[in-house]
């Protein structure tokens, strides 16, 4: 009698294993179906930063927002641009929305990733531009609002700043 229970137990275990493998393989086959390579994010040549910045600044300038480009030596990341300016608080949100809409219609930008409420985001080629609306950033009730548009390219990295002893000023020369 004991021998029979042992065989039944082993047979049941083996049957359960086969059923589990079949069910798992069937589900996994559906989940892991090969659909080919992923399409690239952007397949064209990389756009120069000057072109991207020019597009955005001209679209926003047409809506009354004048932005200044932060010098590259002040930015610690490659493929990164920072555009700053001020605008009347009362119309800042409307002007930013209109400027981003103009960049889409006149300069070929497309909607970027949804970053949540209060954010505007655009993509063009290998670049993404994003800003937060001044009203959403908790701007105070002053007459002007600070506007910051960050523009980054795909694959941006920190700049390497190799500093050698010859680059440091010597105590005698200062």
GROMACS .gro file of N, CA and C in nm:
model
  522
    1UNK      N    1   0.080  -0.118   0.000
    1UNK     CA    2   0.000   0.000   0.000
    1UNK      C    3   0.086   0.126   0.000
    2UNK      N    4   0.193   0.125   0.077
    2UNK     CA    5   0.281   0.241   0.080
    2UNK      C    6   0.343   0.267  -0.056
    3UNK      N    7   0.380   0.163  -0.124
    3UNK     CA    8   0.442   0.178  -0.255
    3UNK      C    9   0.346   0.246  -0.351
    4UNK      N   10   0.221   0.208  -0.342
    4UNK     CA   11   0.121   0.265  -0.431
    4UNK      C   12   0.103   0.415  -0.405
    5UNK      N   13   0.101   0.457  -0.280
    5UNK     CA   14   0.090   0.599  -0.248
    5UNK      C   15   0.212   0.675  -0.300
    6UNK      N   16   0.327   0.615  -0.290
    6UNK     CA   17   0.449   0.680  -0.339
    6UNK      C   18   0.441   0.705  -0.488
    7UNK      N   19   0.395   0.604  -0.562
    7UNK     CA   20   0.381   0.621  -0.706
    7UNK      C   21   0.275   0.725  -0.739
    8UNK      N   22   0.167   0.723  -0.667
    8UNK     CA   23   0.060   0.820  -0.691
    8UNK      C   24   0.110   0.960  -0.661
    9UNK      N   25   0.183   0.973  -0.554
    9UNK     CA   26   0.239   1.103  -0.519
    9UNK      C   27   0.336   1.153  -0.624
   10UNK      N   28   0.426   1.063  -0.669
   10UNK     CA   29   0.522   1.102  -0.773
   10UNK      C   30   0.453   1.132  -0.905
   11UNK      N   31   0.353   1.050  -0.937
   11UNK     CA   32   0.280   1.073  -1.062
   11UNK      C   33   0.205   1.206  -1.057
   12UNK      N   34   0.143   1.233  -0.945
   12UNK     CA   35   0.071   1.361  -0.928
   12UNK      C   36   0.166   1.479  -0.936
   13UNK      N   37   0.283   1.465  -0.874
   13UNK     CA   38   0.383   1.571  -0.879
   13UNK      C   39   0.432   1.594  -1.021
   14UNK      N   40   0.459   1.483  -1.092
   14UNK     CA   41   0.504   1.494  -1.230
   14UNK      C   42   0.396   1.557  -1.318
   15UNK      N   43   0.270   1.516  -1.299
   15UNK     CA   44   0.160   1.571  -1.377
   15UNK      C   45   0.144   1.719  -1.348
   16UNK      N   46   0.153   1.758  -1.224
   16UNK     CA   47   0.142   1.898  -1.185
   16UNK      C   48   0.255   1.981  -1.245
   17UNK      N   49   0.376   1.924  -1.248
   17UNK     CA   50   0.490   1.993  -1.307
   17UNK      C   51   0.470   2.015  -1.456
   18UNK      N   52   0.422   1.913  -1.526
   18UNK     CA   53   0.398   1.926  -1.670
   18UNK      C   54   0.291   2.030  -1.697
   19UNK      N   55   0.182   2.028  -1.620
   19UNK     CA   56   0.075   2.126  -1.639
   19UNK      C   57   0.124   2.268  -1.610
   20UNK      N   58   0.202   2.282  -1.506
   20UNK     CA   59   0.256   2.414  -1.472
   20UNK      C   60   0.348   2.465  -1.582
   21UNK      N   61   0.435   2.378  -1.632
   21UNK     CA   62   0.526   2.418  -1.739
   21UNK      C   63   0.448   2.456  -1.865
   22UNK      N   64   0.346   2.382  -1.897
   22UNK     CA   65   0.265   2.410  -2.015
   22UNK      C   66   0.194   2.544  -1.999
   23UNK      N   67   0.134   2.566  -1.885
   23UNK     CA   68   0.062   2.691  -1.861
   23UNK      C   69   0.158   2.809  -1.860
   24UNK      N   70   0.272   2.791  -1.793
   24UNK     CA   71   0.370   2.898  -1.787
   24UNK      C   72   0.428   2.927  -1.924
   25UNK      N   73   0.463   2.824  -1.998
   25UNK     CA   74   0.521   2.843  -2.131
   25UNK      C   75   0.420   2.908  -2.223
   26UNK      N   76   0.294   2.868  -2.213
   26UNK     CA   77   0.191   2.930  -2.296
   26UNK      C   78   0.176   3.077  -2.266
   27UNK      N   79   0.174   3.114  -2.139
   27UNK     CA   80   0.162   3.254  -2.102
   27UNK      C   81   0.288   3.331  -2.137
   28UNK      N   82   0.402   3.271  -2.107
   28UNK     CA   83   0.529   3.338  -2.135
   28UNK      C   84   0.546   3.360  -2.284
   29UNK      N   85   0.498   3.265  -2.364
   29UNK     CA   86   0.510   3.281  -2.509
   29UNK      C   87   0.433   3.404  -2.556
   30UNK      N   88   0.319   3.429  -2.494
   30UNK     CA   89   0.242   3.547  -2.530
   30UNK      C   90   0.309   3.675  -2.481
   31UNK      N   91   0.362   3.670  -2.359
   31UNK     CA   92   0.426   3.788  -2.303
   31UNK      C   93   0.561   3.819  -2.367
   32UNK      N   94   0.634   3.715  -2.406
   32UNK     CA   95   0.769   3.734  -2.458
   32UNK      C   96   0.777   3.716  -2.609
   33UNK      N   97   0.669   3.739  -2.678
   33UNK     CA   98   0.667   3.725  -2.822
   33UNK      C   99   0.762   3.826  -2.885
   34UNK      N  100   0.847   3.780  -2.976
   34UNK     CA  101   0.944   3.867  -3.041
   34UNK      C  102   0.874   3.953  -3.145
   35UNK      N  103   0.877   4.081  -3.126
   35UNK     CA  104   0.812   4.173  -3.218
   35UNK      C  105   0.914   4.253  -3.296
   36UNK      N  106   1.037   4.210  -3.297
   36UNK     CA  107   1.141   4.276  -3.373
   36UNK      C  108   1.209   4.386  -3.292
   37UNK      N  109   1.303   4.454  -3.354
   37UNK     CA  110   1.376   4.559  -3.283
   37UNK      C  111   1.288   4.681  -3.258
   38UNK      N  112   1.319   4.751  -3.151
   38UNK     CA  113   1.246   4.874  -3.120
   38UNK      C  114   1.285   4.982  -3.219
   39UNK      N  115   1.190   5.066  -3.256
   39UNK     CA  116   1.226   5.176  -3.346
   39UNK      C  117   1.313   5.276  -3.272
   40UNK      N  118   1.405   5.341  -3.342
   40UNK     CA  119   1.490   5.440  -3.274
   40UNK      C  120   1.406   5.560  -3.235
   41UNK      N  121   1.452   5.630  -3.132
   41UNK     CA  122   1.381   5.751  -3.089
   41UNK      C  123   1.387   5.856  -3.199
   42UNK      N  124   1.501   5.870  -3.258
   42UNK     CA  125   1.518   5.966  -3.365
   42UNK      C  126   1.622   5.910  -3.459
   43UNK      N  127   1.587   5.894  -3.584
   43UNK     CA  128   1.676   5.827  -3.676
   43UNK      C  129   1.757   5.922  -3.764
   44UNK      N  130   1.728   6.048  -3.759
   44UNK     CA  131   1.801   6.144  -3.843
   44UNK      C  132   1.930   6.188  -3.779
   45UNK      N  133   2.001   6.277  -3.847
   45UNK     CA  134   2.125   6.329  -3.789
   45UNK      C  135   2.093   6.417  -3.667
   46UNK      N  136   2.183   6.419  -3.570
   46UNK     CA  137   2.160   6.502  -3.451
   46UNK      C  138   2.147   6.649  -3.492
   47UNK      N  139   2.050   6.716  -3.433
   47UNK     CA  140   2.032   6.859  -3.460
   47UNK      C  141   2.130   6.940  -3.378
   48UNK      N  142   2.186   7.045  -3.436
   48UNK     CA  143   2.276   7.130  -3.358
   48UNK      C  144   2.199   7.208  -3.251
   49UNK      N  145   2.264   7.233  -3.141
   49UNK     CA  146   2.202   7.307  -3.031
   49UNK      C  147   2.162   7.446  -3.075
   50UNK      N  148   2.242   7.510  -3.159
   50UNK     CA  149   2.210   7.646  -3.204
   50UNK      C  150   2.077   7.650  -3.279
   51UNK      N  151   2.050   7.549  -3.360
   51UNK     CA  152   1.924   7.543  -3.435
   51UNK      C  153   1.806   7.528  -3.340
   52UNK      N  154   1.818   7.440  -3.245
   52UNK     CA  155   1.711   7.413  -3.150
   52UNK      C  156   1.682   7.537  -3.065
   53UNK      N  157   1.786   7.599  -3.014
   53UNK     CA  158   1.770   7.718  -2.931
   53UNK      C  159   1.710   7.832  -3.013
   54UNK      N  160   1.754   7.847  -3.136
   54UNK     CA  161   1.701   7.951  -3.224
   54UNK      C  162   1.552   7.932  -3.248
   55UNK      N  163   1.511   7.808  -3.275
   55UNK     CA  164   1.369   7.778  -3.296
   55UNK      C  165   1.285   7.819  -3.175
   56UNK      N  166   1.328   7.776  -3.058
   56UNK     CA  167   1.249   7.804  -2.938
   56UNK      C  168   1.247   7.953  -2.904
   57UNK      N  169   1.362   8.016  -2.910
   57UNK     CA  170   1.366   8.158  -2.873
   57UNK      C  171   1.284   8.242  -2.970
   58UNK      N  172   1.287   8.209  -3.099
   58UNK     CA  173   1.207   8.288  -3.194
   58UNK      C  174   1.058   8.263  -3.176
   59UNK      N  175   1.018   8.138  -3.147
   59UNK     CA  176   0.876   8.109  -3.124
   59UNK      C  177   0.825   8.180  -2.999
   60UNK      N  178   0.905   8.180  -2.893
   60UNK     CA  179   0.864   8.246  -2.770
   60UNK      C  180   0.872   8.398  -2.781
   61UNK      N  181   0.969   8.447  -2.857
   61UNK     CA  182   0.982   8.593  -2.876
   61UNK      C  183   0.860   8.648  -2.951
   62UNK      N  184   0.807   8.569  -3.044
   62UNK     CA  185   0.687   8.612  -3.117
   62UNK      C  186   0.567   8.627  -3.023
   63UNK      N  187   0.573   8.562  -2.908
   63UNK     CA  188   0.466   8.572  -2.808
   63UNK      C  189   0.503   8.668  -2.695
   64UNK      N  190   0.612   8.740  -2.710
   64UNK     CA  191   0.650   8.842  -2.613
   64UNK      C  192   0.744   8.795  -2.503
   65UNK      N  193   0.797   8.675  -2.513
   65UNK     CA  194   0.890   8.624  -2.411
   65UNK      C  195   1.031   8.626  -2.468
   66UNK      N  196   1.117   8.706  -2.408
   66UNK     CA  197   1.257   8.712  -2.450
   66UNK      C  198   1.340   8.628  -2.355
   67UNK      N  199   1.410   8.528  -2.412
   67UNK     CA  200   1.492   8.438  -2.331
   67UNK      C  201   1.639   8.456  -2.365
   68UNK      N  202   1.723   8.440  -2.264
   68UNK     CA  203   1.867   8.445  -2.283
   68UNK      C  204   1.924   8.306  -2.263
   69UNK      N  205   2.023   8.275  -2.343
   69UNK     CA  206   2.088   8.143  -2.337
   69UNK      C  207   2.200   8.148  -2.234
   70UNK      N  208   2.201   8.052  -2.144
   70UNK     CA  209   2.307   8.044  -2.044
   70UNK      C  210   2.436   7.999  -2.112
   71UNK      N  211   2.548   8.066  -2.085
   71UNK     CA  212   2.676   8.026  -2.147
   71UNK      C  213   2.711   7.881  -2.112
   72UNK      N  214   2.767   7.809  -2.207
   72UNK     CA  215   2.798   7.666  -2.190
   72UNK      C  216   2.897   7.640  -2.076
   73UNK      N  217   2.986   7.730  -2.049
   73UNK     CA  218   3.083   7.704  -1.942
   73UNK      C  219   3.018   7.703  -1.804
   74UNK      N  220   2.894   7.751  -1.794
   74UNK     CA  221   2.822   7.749  -1.666
   74UNK      C  222   2.731   7.628  -1.652
   75UNK      N  223   2.725   7.543  -1.756
   75UNK     CA  224   2.637   7.426  -1.753
   75UNK      C  225   2.724   7.301  -1.741
   76UNK      N  226   2.701   7.220  -1.636
   76UNK     CA  227   2.788   7.103  -1.611
   76UNK      C  228   2.755   6.980  -1.696
   77UNK      N  229   2.655   6.987  -1.784
   77UNK     CA  230   2.613   6.870  -1.861
   77UNK      C  231   2.624   6.897  -2.010
   78UNK      N  232   2.676   6.797  -2.083
   78UNK     CA  233   2.679   6.808  -2.229
   78UNK      C  234   2.537   6.798  -2.281
   79UNK      N  235   2.513   6.850  -2.399
   79UNK     CA  236   2.381   6.840  -2.463
   79UNK      C  237   2.273   6.900  -2.374
   80UNK      N  238   2.301   7.011  -2.314
   80UNK     CA  239   2.207   7.074  -2.222
   80UNK      C  240   2.210   7.224  -2.246
   81UNK      N  241   2.095   7.282  -2.261
   81UNK     CA  242   2.084   7.427  -2.277
   81UNK      C  243   1.984   7.478  -2.175
   82UNK      N  244   2.009   7.598  -2.126
   82UNK     CA  245   1.919   7.660  -2.031
   82UNK      C  246   1.884   7.799  -2.083
   83UNK      N  247   1.754   7.824  -2.099
   83UNK     CA  248   1.707   7.953  -2.148
   83UNK      C  249   1.627   8.019  -2.036
   84UNK      N  250   1.662   8.143  -2.001
   84UNK     CA  251   1.594   8.210  -1.891
   84UNK      C  252   1.545   8.348  -1.935
   85UNK      N  253   1.443   8.394  -1.869
   85UNK     CA  254   1.389   8.527  -1.896
   85UNK      C  255   1.283   8.562  -1.794
   86UNK      N  256   1.229   8.680  -1.809
   86UNK     CA  257   1.121   8.726  -1.723
   86UNK      C  258   1.005   8.771  -1.811
   87UNK      N  259   0.885   8.760  -1.756
   87UNK     CA  260   0.765   8.803  -1.828
   87UNK      C  261   0.663   8.848  -1.726
   88UNK      N  262   0.569   8.930  -1.769
   88UNK     CA  263   0.463   8.975  -1.678
   88UNK      C  264   0.389   8.855  -1.622
   89UNK      N  265   0.373   8.852  -1.492
   89UNK     CA  266   0.309   8.738  -1.427
   89UNK      C  267   0.168   8.712  -1.476
   90UNK      N  268   0.096   8.818  -1.504
   90UNK     CA  269  -0.044   8.804  -1.544
   90UNK      C  270  -0.059   8.724  -1.673
   91UNK      N  271   0.033   8.741  -1.766
   91UNK     CA  272   0.020   8.676  -1.897
   91UNK      C  273   0.127   8.570  -1.923
   92UNK      N  274   0.208   8.538  -1.826
   92UNK     CA  275   0.320   8.445  -1.847
   92UNK      C  276   0.273   8.307  -1.892
   93UNK      N  277   0.174   8.249  -1.825
   93UNK     CA  278   0.126   8.115  -1.861
   93UNK      C  279   0.071   8.113  -2.004
   94UNK      N  280  -0.011   8.210  -2.036
   94UNK     CA  281  -0.071   8.218  -2.168
   94UNK      C  282   0.036   8.235  -2.276
   95UNK      N  283   0.134   8.322  -2.250
   95UNK     CA  284   0.241   8.345  -2.347
   95UNK      C  285   0.327   8.221  -2.367
   96UNK      N  286   0.357   8.148  -2.260
   96UNK     CA  287   0.435   8.025  -2.271
   96UNK      C  288   0.360   7.919  -2.353
   97UNK      N  289   0.232   7.901  -2.322
   97UNK     CA  290   0.151   7.804  -2.397
   97UNK      C  291   0.146   7.841  -2.545
   98UNK      N  292   0.126   7.970  -2.574
   98UNK     CA  293   0.120   8.015  -2.713
   98UNK      C  294   0.256   8.000  -2.781
   99UNK      N  295   0.364   8.026  -2.709
   99UNK     CA  296   0.497   8.010  -2.766
   99UNK      C  297   0.529   7.865  -2.799
  100UNK      N  298   0.490   7.775  -2.710
  100UNK     CA  299   0.512   7.633  -2.738
  100UNK      C  300   0.424   7.586  -2.854
  101UNK      N  301   0.301   7.639  -2.863
  101UNK     CA  302   0.214   7.605  -2.976
  101UNK      C  303   0.274   7.658  -3.106
  102UNK      N  304   0.333   7.777  -3.103
  102UNK     CA  305   0.398   7.834  -3.221
  102UNK      C  306   0.520   7.750  -3.261
  103UNK      N  307   0.594   7.701  -3.164
  103UNK     CA  308   0.710   7.616  -3.195
  103UNK      C  309   0.663   7.489  -3.266
  104UNK      N  310   0.548   7.436  -3.224
  104UNK     CA  311   0.492   7.317  -3.292
  104UNK      C  312   0.451   7.351  -3.435
  105UNK      N  313   0.378   7.459  -3.452
  105UNK     CA  314   0.322   7.490  -3.584
  105UNK      C  315   0.425   7.549  -3.680
  106UNK      N  316   0.511   7.637  -3.632
  106UNK     CA  317   0.605   7.707  -3.722
  106UNK      C  318   0.741   7.641  -3.736
  107UNK      N  319   0.783   7.564  -3.636
  107UNK     CA  320   0.920   7.512  -3.635
  107UNK      C  321   0.929   7.360  -3.630
  108UNK      N  322   0.817   7.290  -3.639
  108UNK     CA  323   0.820   7.145  -3.647
  108UNK      C  324   0.841   7.070  -3.517
  109UNK      N  325   0.826   7.135  -3.404
  109UNK     CA  326   0.834   7.065  -3.276
  109UNK      C  327   0.709   6.980  -3.259
  110UNK      N  328   0.719   6.876  -3.178
  110UNK     CA  329   0.606   6.789  -3.147
  110UNK      C  330   0.586   6.783  -2.997
  111UNK      N  331   0.467   6.740  -2.956
  111UNK     CA  332   0.441   6.727  -2.812
  111UNK      C  333   0.541   6.631  -2.751
  112UNK      N  334   0.592   6.668  -2.635
  112UNK     CA  335   0.686   6.582  -2.564
  112UNK      C  336   0.613   6.491  -2.467
  113UNK      N  337   0.689   6.429  -2.379
  113UNK     CA  338   0.633   6.339  -2.278
  113UNK      C  339   0.546   6.419  -2.182
  114UNK      N  340   0.439   6.356  -2.136
  114UNK     CA  341   0.354   6.419  -2.037
  114UNK      C  342   0.427   6.418  -1.904
  115UNK      N  343   0.460   6.535  -1.854
  115UNK     CA  344   0.537   6.545  -1.731
  115UNK      C  345   0.450   6.583  -1.611
  116UNK      N  346   0.320   6.590  -1.634
  116UNK     CA  347   0.229   6.622  -1.525
  116UNK      C  348   0.168   6.760  -1.543
  117UNK      N  349   0.080   6.790  -1.453
  117UNK     CA  350   0.008   6.917  -1.460
  117UNK      C  351   0.104   7.034  -1.437
  118UNK      N  352   0.089   7.137  -1.515
  118UNK     CA  353   0.171   7.256  -1.499
  118UNK      C  354   0.300   7.255  -1.580
  119UNK      N  355   0.327   7.146  -1.650
  119UNK     CA  356   0.449   7.135  -1.730
  119UNK      C  357   0.415   7.142  -1.878
  120UNK      N  358   0.505   7.201  -1.955
  120UNK     CA  359   0.498   7.199  -2.100
  120UNK      C  360   0.622   7.127  -2.151
  121UNK      N  361   0.605   7.042  -2.250
  121UNK     CA  362   0.717   6.965  -2.302
  121UNK      C  363   0.703   6.949  -2.453
  122UNK      N  364   0.815   6.967  -2.523
  122UNK     CA  365   0.821   6.952  -2.669
  122UNK      C  366   0.940   6.866  -2.707
  123UNK      N  367   0.932   6.801  -2.824
  123UNK     CA  368   1.044   6.723  -2.879
  123UNK      C  369   1.067   6.764  -3.023
  124UNK      N  370   1.192   6.773  -3.059
  124UNK     CA  371   1.230   6.793  -3.198
  124UNK      C  372   1.361   6.719  -3.220
  125UNK      N  373   1.358   6.622  -3.310
  125UNK     CA  374   1.478   6.544  -3.336
  125UNK      C  375   1.525   6.476  -3.209
  126UNK      N  376   1.649   6.500  -3.175
  126UNK     CA  377   1.706   6.437  -3.056
  126UNK      C  378   1.701   6.529  -2.933
  127UNK      N  379   1.618   6.634  -2.937
  127UNK     CA  380   1.611   6.732  -2.828
  127UNK      C  381   1.473   6.733  -2.763
  128UNK      N  382   1.470   6.760  -2.633
  128UNK     CA  383   1.347   6.778  -2.558
  128UNK      C  384   1.356   6.910  -2.484
  129UNK      N  385   1.250   6.990  -2.496
  129UNK     CA  386   1.242   7.118  -2.423
  129UNK      C  387   1.129   7.106  -2.322
  130UNK      N  388   1.153   7.155  -2.201
  130UNK     CA  389   1.051   7.147  -2.096
  130UNK      C  390   1.057   7.272  -2.009
  131UNK      N  391   0.940   7.310  -1.962
  131UNK     CA  392   0.930   7.423  -1.869
  131UNK      C  393   0.809   7.401  -1.780
  132UNK      N  394   0.812   7.462  -1.666
  132UNK     CA  395   0.697   7.459  -1.576
  132UNK      C  396   0.630   7.596  -1.586
  133UNK      N  397   0.499   7.596  -1.590
  133UNK     CA  398   0.426   7.722  -1.596
  133UNK      C  399   0.447   7.799  -1.465
  134UNK      N  400   0.468   7.929  -1.473
  134UNK     CA  401   0.493   8.006  -1.351
  134UNK      C  402   0.383   7.993  -1.246
  135UNK      N  403   0.257   7.983  -1.289
  135UNK     CA  404   0.149   7.969  -1.191
  135UNK      C  405   0.157   7.834  -1.119
  136UNK      N  406   0.205   7.730  -1.188
  136UNK     CA  407   0.216   7.597  -1.128
  136UNK      C  408   0.339   7.585  -1.039
  137UNK      N  409   0.438   7.671  -1.060
  137UNK     CA  410   0.560   7.662  -0.981
  137UNK      C  411   0.549   7.736  -0.849
  138UNK      N  412   0.434   7.795  -0.823
  138UNK     CA  413   0.414   7.865  -0.696
  138UNK      C  414   0.478   8.003  -0.696
  139UNK      N  415   0.483   8.065  -0.813
  139UNK     CA  416   0.541   8.199  -0.822
  139UNK      C  417   0.460   8.295  -0.734
  140UNK      N  418   0.533   8.387  -0.674
  140UNK     CA  419   0.465   8.482  -0.586
  140UNK      C  420   0.388   8.585  -0.670
  141UNK      N  421   0.322   8.674  -0.605
  141UNK     CA  422   0.236   8.771  -0.671
  141UNK      C  423   0.312   8.893  -0.720
  142UNK      N  424   0.439   8.878  -0.756
  142UNK     CA  425   0.514   8.992  -0.806
  142UNK      C  426   0.469   9.024  -0.948
  143UNK      N  427   0.514   9.136  -1.000
  143UNK     CA  428   0.470   9.180  -1.133
  143UNK      C  429   0.533   9.098  -1.246
  144UNK      N  430   0.649   9.035  -1.220
  144UNK     CA  431   0.714   8.953  -1.323
  144UNK      C  432   0.739   8.811  -1.271
  145UNK      N  433   0.738   8.718  -1.364
  145UNK     CA  434   0.767   8.578  -1.331
  145UNK      C  435   0.894   8.535  -1.401
  146UNK      N  436   0.973   8.456  -1.333
  146UNK     CA  437   1.094   8.400  -1.391
  146UNK      C  438   1.055   8.281  -1.476
  147UNK      N  439   1.108   8.274  -1.597
  147UNK     CA  440   1.080   8.163  -1.688
  147UNK      C  441   1.211   8.090  -1.714
  148UNK      N  442   1.207   7.958  -1.700
  148UNK     CA  443   1.324   7.875  -1.726
  148UNK      C  444   1.282   7.762  -1.819
  149UNK      N  445   1.344   7.755  -1.935
  149UNK     CA  446   1.320   7.647  -2.030
  149UNK      C  447   1.448   7.565  -2.037
  150UNK      N  448   1.437   7.437  -2.009
  150UNK     CA  449   1.552   7.347  -2.014
  150UNK      C  450   1.542   7.266  -2.142
  151UNK      N  451   1.650   7.260  -2.216
  151UNK     CA  452   1.654   7.187  -2.342
  151UNK      C  453   1.767   7.085  -2.331
  152UNK      N  454   1.734   6.957  -2.345
  152UNK     CA  455   1.834   6.851  -2.334
  152UNK      C  456   1.826   6.758  -2.455
  153UNK      N  457   1.941   6.704  -2.493
  153UNK     CA  458   1.941   6.608  -2.604
  153UNK      C  459   1.948   6.467  -2.549
  154UNK      N  460   1.912   6.371  -2.634
  154UNK     CA  461   1.920   6.231  -2.594
  154UNK      C  462   2.066   6.196  -2.566
  155UNK      N  463   2.090   6.126  -2.458
  155UNK     CA  464   2.224   6.079  -2.429
  155UNK      C  465   2.316   6.182  -2.367
  156UNK      N  466   2.261   6.286  -2.306
  156UNK     CA  467   2.346   6.387  -2.242
  156UNK      C  468   2.426   6.329  -2.128
  157UNK      N  469   2.550   6.371  -2.114
  157UNK     CA  470   2.636   6.322  -2.008
  157UNK      C  471   2.700   6.441  -1.936
  158UNK      N  472   2.753   6.412  -1.820
  158UNK     CA  473   2.826   6.516  -1.748
  158UNK      C  474   2.953   6.548  -1.825
  159UNK      N  475   2.987   6.675  -1.824
  159UNK     CA  476   3.111   6.715  -1.891
  159UNK      C  477   3.229   6.671  -1.807
  160UNK      N  478   3.330   6.623  -1.874
  160UNK     CA  479   3.451   6.588  -1.800
  160UNK      C  480   3.535   6.714  -1.792
  161UNK      N  481   3.585   6.740  -1.675
  161UNK     CA  482   3.668   6.859  -1.657
  161UNK      C  483   3.802   6.816  -1.601
  162UNK      N  484   3.889   6.765  -1.690
  162UNK     CA  485   4.020   6.725  -1.640
  162UNK      C  486   4.097   6.847  -1.594
  163UNK      N  487   4.131   6.848  -1.469
  163UNK     CA  488   4.203   6.963  -1.413
  163UNK      C  489   4.344   6.917  -1.379
  164UNK      N  490   4.439   6.976  -1.442
  164UNK     CA  491   4.578   6.942  -1.415
  164UNK      C  492   4.642   7.050  -1.331
  165UNK      N  493   4.760   7.021  -1.283
  165UNK     CA  494   4.831   7.121  -1.202
  165UNK      C  495   4.864   7.245  -1.284
  166UNK      N  496   4.887   7.228  -1.415
  166UNK     CA  497   4.921   7.343  -1.498
  166UNK      C  498   4.800   7.434  -1.519
  167UNK      N  499   4.679   7.381  -1.500
  167UNK     CA  500   4.558   7.462  -1.517
  167UNK      C  501   4.530   7.547  -1.394
  168UNK      N  502   4.583   7.505  -1.279
  168UNK     CA  503   4.563   7.581  -1.155
  168UNK      C  504   4.665   7.694  -1.149
  169UNK      N  505   4.619   7.810  -1.105
  169UNK     CA  506   4.715   7.920  -1.091
  169UNK      C  507   4.812   7.890  -0.976
  170UNK      N  508   4.935   7.921  -1.001
  170UNK     CA  509   5.035   7.898  -0.896
  170UNK      C  510   5.029   8.013  -0.796
  171UNK      N  511   5.070   7.989  -0.673
  171UNK     CA  512   5.067   8.093  -0.571
  171UNK      C  513   5.154   8.212  -0.610
  172UNK      N  514   5.262   8.188  -0.685
  172UNK     CA  515   5.351   8.297  -0.721
  172UNK      C  516   5.287   8.391  -0.824
  173UNK      N  517   5.198   8.336  -0.911
  173UNK     CA  518   5.140   8.418  -1.017
  173UNK      C  519   5.018   8.496  -0.969
  174UNK      N  520   4.965   8.463  -0.852
  174UNK     CA  521   4.846   8.536  -0.805
  174UNK      C  522   4.878   8.651  -0.717
   0.00000   0.00000   0.00000
